[in-house]
PDB file of C-alpha atoms in Angstrom:
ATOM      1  CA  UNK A   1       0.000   0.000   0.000  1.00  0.00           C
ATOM      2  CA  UNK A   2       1.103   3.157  -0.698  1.00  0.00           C
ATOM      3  CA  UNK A   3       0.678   6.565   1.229  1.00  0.00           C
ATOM      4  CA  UNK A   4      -2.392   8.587   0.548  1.00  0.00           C
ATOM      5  CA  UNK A   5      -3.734  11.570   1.618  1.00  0.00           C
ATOM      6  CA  UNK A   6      -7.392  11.909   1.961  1.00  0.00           C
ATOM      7  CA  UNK A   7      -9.416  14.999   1.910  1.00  0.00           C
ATOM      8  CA  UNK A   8     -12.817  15.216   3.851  1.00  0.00           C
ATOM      9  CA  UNK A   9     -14.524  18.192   3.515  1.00  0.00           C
ATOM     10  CA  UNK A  10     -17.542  18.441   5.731  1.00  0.00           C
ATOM     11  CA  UNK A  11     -17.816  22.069   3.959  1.00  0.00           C
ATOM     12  CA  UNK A  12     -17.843  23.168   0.545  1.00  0.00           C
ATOM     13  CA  UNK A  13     -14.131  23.510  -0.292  1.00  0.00           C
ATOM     14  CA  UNK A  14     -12.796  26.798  -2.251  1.00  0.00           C
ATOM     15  CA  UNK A  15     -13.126  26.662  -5.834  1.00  0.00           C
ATOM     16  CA  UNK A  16      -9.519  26.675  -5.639  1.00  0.00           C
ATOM     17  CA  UNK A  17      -9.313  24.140  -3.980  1.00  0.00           C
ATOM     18  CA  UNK A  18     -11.440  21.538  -6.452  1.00  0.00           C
ATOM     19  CA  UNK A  19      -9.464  18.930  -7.118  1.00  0.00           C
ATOM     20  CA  UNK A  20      -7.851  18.956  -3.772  1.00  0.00           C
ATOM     21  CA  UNK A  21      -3.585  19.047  -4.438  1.00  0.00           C
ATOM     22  CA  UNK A  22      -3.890  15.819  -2.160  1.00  0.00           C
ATOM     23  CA  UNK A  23      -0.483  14.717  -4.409  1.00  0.00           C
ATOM     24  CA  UNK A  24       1.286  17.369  -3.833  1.00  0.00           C
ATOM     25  CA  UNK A  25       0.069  16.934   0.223  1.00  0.00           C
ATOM     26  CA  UNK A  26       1.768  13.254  -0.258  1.00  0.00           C
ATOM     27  CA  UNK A  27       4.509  14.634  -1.810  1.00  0.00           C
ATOM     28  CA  UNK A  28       5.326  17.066   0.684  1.00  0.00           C
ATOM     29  CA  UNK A  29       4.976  14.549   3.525  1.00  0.00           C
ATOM     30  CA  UNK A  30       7.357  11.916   2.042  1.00  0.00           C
ATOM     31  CA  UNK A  31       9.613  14.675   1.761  1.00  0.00           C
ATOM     32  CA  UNK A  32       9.596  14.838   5.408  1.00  0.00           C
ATOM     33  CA  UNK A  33      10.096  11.397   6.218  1.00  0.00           C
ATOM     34  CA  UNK A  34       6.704   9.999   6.421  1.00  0.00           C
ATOM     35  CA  UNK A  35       6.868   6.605   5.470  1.00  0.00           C
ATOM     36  CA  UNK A  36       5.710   5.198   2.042  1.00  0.00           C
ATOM     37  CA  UNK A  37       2.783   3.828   3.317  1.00  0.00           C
ATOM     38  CA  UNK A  38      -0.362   4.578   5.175  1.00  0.00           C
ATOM     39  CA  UNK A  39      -2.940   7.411   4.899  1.00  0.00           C
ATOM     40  CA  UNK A  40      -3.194  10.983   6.180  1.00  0.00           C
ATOM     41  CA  UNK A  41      -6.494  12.459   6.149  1.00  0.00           C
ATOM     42  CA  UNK A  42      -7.246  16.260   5.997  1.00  0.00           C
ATOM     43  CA  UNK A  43     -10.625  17.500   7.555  1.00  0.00           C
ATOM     44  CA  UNK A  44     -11.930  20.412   6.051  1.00  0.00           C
ATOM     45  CA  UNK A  45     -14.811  21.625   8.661  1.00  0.00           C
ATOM     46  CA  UNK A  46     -15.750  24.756  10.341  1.00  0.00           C
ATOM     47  CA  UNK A  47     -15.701  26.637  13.542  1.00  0.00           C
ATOM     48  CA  UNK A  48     -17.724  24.785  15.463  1.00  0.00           C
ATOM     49  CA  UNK A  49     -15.991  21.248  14.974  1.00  0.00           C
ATOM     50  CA  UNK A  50     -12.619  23.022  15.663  1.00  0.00           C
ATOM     51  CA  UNK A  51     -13.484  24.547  19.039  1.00  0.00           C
ATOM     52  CA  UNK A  52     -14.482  21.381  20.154  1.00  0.00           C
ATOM     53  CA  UNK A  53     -12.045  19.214  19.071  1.00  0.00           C
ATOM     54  CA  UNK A  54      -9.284  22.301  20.613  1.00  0.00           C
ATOM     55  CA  UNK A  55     -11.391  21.874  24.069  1.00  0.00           C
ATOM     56  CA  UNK A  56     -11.614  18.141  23.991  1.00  0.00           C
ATOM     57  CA  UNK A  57      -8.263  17.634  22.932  1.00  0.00           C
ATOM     58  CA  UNK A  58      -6.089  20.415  24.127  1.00  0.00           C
ATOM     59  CA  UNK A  59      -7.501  22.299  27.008  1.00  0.00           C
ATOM     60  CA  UNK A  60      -8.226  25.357  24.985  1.00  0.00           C
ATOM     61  CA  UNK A  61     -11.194  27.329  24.671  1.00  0.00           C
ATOM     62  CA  UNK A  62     -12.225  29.250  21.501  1.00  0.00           C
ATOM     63  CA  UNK A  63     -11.419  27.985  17.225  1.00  0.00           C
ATOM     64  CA  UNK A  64      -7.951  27.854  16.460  1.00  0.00           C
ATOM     65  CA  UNK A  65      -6.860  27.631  12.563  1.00  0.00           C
ATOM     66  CA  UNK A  66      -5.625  24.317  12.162  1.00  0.00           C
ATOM     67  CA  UNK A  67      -5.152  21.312  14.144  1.00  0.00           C
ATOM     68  CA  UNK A  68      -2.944  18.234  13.587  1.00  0.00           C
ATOM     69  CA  UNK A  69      -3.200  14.766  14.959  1.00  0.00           C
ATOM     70  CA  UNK A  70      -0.232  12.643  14.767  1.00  0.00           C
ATOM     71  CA  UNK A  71      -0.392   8.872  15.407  1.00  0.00           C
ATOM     72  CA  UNK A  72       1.546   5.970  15.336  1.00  0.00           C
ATOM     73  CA  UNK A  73       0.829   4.103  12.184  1.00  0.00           C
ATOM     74  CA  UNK A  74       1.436   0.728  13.915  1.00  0.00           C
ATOM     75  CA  UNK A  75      -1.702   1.189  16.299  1.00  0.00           C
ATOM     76  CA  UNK A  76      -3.515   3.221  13.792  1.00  0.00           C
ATOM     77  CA  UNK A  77      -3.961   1.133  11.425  1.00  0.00           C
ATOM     78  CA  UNK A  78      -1.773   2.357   9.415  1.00  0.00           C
ATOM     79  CA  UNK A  79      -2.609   6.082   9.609  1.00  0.00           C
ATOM     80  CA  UNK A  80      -0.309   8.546  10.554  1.00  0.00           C
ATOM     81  CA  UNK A  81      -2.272  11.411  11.299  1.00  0.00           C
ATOM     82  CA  UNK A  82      -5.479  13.921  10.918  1.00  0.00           C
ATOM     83  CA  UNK A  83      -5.407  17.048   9.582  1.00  0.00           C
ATOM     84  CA  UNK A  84      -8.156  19.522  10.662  1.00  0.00           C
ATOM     85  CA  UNK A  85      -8.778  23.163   9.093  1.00  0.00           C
ATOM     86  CA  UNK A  86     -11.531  25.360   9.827  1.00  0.00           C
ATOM     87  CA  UNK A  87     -12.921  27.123   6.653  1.00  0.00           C
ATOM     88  CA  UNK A  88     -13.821  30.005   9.146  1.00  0.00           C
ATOM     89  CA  UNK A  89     -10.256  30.754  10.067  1.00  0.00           C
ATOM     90  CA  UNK A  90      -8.944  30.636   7.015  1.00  0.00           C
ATOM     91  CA  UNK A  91     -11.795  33.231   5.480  1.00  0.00           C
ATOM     92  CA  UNK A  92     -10.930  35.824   8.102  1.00  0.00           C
ATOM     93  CA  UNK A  93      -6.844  34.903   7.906  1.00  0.00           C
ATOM     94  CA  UNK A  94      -7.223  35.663   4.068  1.00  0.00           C
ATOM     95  CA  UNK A  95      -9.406  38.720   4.482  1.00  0.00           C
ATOM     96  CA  UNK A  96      -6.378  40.114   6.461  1.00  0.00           C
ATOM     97  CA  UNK A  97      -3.486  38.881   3.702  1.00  0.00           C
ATOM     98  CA  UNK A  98      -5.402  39.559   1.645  1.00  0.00           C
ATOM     99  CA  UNK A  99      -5.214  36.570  -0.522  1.00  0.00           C
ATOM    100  CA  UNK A 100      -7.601  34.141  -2.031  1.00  0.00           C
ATOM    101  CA  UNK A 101      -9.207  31.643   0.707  1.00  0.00           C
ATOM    102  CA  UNK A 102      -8.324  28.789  -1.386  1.00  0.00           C
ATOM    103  CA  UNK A 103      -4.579  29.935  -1.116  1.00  0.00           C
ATOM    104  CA  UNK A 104      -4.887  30.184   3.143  1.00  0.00           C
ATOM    105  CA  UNK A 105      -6.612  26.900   3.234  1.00  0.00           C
ATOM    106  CA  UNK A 106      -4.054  25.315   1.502  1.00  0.00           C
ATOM    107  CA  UNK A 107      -1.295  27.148   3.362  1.00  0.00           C
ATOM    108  CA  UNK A 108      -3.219  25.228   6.850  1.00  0.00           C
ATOM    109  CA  UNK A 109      -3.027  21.894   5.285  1.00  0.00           C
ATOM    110  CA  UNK A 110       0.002  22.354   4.529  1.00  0.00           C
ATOM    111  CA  UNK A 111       1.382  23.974   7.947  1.00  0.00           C
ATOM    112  CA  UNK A 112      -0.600  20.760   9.610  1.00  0.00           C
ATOM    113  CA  UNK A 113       1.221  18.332   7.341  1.00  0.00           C
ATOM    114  CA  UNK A 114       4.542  19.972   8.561  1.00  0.00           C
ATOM    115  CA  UNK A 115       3.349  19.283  12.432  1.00  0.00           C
ATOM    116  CA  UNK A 116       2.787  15.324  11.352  1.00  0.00           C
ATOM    117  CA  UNK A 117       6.268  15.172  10.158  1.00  0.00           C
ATOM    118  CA  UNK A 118       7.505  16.660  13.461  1.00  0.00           C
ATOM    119  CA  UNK A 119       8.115  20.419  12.674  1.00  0.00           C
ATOM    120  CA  UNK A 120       6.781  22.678  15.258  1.00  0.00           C
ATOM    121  CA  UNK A 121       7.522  26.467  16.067  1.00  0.00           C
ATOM    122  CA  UNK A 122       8.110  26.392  19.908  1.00  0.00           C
ATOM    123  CA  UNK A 123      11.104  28.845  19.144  1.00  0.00           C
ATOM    124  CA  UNK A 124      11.544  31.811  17.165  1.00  0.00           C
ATOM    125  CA  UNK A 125      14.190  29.925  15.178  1.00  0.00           C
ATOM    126  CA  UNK A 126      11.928  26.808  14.598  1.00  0.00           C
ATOM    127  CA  UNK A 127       9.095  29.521  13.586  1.00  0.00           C
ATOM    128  CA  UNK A 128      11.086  30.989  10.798  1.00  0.00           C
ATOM    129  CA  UNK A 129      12.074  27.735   9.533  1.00  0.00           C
ATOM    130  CA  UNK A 130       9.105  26.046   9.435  1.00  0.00           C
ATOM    131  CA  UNK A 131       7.363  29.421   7.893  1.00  0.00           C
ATOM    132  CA  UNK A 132       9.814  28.856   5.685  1.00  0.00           C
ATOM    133  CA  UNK A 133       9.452  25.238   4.414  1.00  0.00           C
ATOM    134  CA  UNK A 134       5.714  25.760   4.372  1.00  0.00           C
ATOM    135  CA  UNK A 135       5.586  28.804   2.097  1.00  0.00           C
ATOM    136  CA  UNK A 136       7.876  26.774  -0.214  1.00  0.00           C
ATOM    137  CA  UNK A 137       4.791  24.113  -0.798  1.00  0.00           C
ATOM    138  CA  UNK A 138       2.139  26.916  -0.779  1.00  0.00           C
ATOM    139  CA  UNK A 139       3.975  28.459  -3.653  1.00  0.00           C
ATOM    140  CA  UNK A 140       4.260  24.943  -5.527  1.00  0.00           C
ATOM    141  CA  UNK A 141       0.033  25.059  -5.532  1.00  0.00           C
ATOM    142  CA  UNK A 142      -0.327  29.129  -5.456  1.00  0.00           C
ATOM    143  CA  UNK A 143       2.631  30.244  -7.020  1.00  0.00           C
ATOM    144  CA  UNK A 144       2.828  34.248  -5.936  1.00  0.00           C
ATOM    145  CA  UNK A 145       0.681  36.276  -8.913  1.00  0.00           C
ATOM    146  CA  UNK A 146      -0.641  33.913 -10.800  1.00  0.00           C
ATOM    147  CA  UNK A 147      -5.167  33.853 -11.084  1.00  0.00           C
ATOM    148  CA  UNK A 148      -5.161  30.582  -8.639  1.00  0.00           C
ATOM    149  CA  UNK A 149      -3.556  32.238  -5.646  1.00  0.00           C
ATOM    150  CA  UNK A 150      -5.071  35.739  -6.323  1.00  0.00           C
ATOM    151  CA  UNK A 151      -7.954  37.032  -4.408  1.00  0.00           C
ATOM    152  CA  UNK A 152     -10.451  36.365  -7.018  1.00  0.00           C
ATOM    153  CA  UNK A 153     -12.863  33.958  -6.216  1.00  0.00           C
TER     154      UNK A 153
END
């Protein structure tokens, strides 16, 4: 079996966003060591699902942007993670850009993959670099001035 990466929306995605880059997702996460195998699913939901899963799950009150979920494949069943973004975030994170929302949502995904591969920001210096690497897959969906990362929608 290979590794996949499986998008849920429980929203209406962007149009930007139809098909979902769910290779390049794959790509990215082999790239950072995931292994070759397995599944990775990415939750596109709202507000609501997001506050409670940041309540239930880390002690915080309130929506938060994106959320990632890393488990061990072994006891998984072979998946290594969930990826959760809330639609709501990214409309208001995009607003402030501005950008297209299709552009932000992808950034999340993206920035939540990174987590499940072990990157975190916990330090200035781990910030920039992980800002970093993440911008460099945003731009490989939304290249910088091109119609599919503008703010047309």
């Amino acid at each position: 079996m290979t590794l996949r990466t499986k998008f849920h929306p429980s929203v209406d995605p962007p149009p930007e966003l139809k098909p979902f880059p769910a290779s390049v997702l794959t790509e990215l996460l082999r790239s950072e060591g995931i292994a070759d195998r397995g599944e990775v699913h990415c939750v596109l939901t709202n507000d609501a699902e997001v506050t409670d899963l940041n309540r239930r799950f880390r002690g915080k009150s309130g929506p938060t942007d994106v959320l990632a979920f890393p488990y061990d494949p072994e006891v998984a069943g072979g998946t290594h993670g969930d990826v959760y973004v809330s639609l709501d975030r990214a409309r208001v994170q995009a607003a402030a850009r501005p950008q297209s929302v299709g552009r932000e949502v992808w950034r999340l995904f993206v920035h939540g993959a990174l987590h499940l591969a072990g990157w975190d920001h916990d330090t200035d210096e781990a910030e920039r670099a992980m800002q970093a690497r993440q911008e460099e897959w945003v731009e490989r969906v939304f290249p910088s001035g091109t119609l599919r990362g503008s703010t047309d929608e």
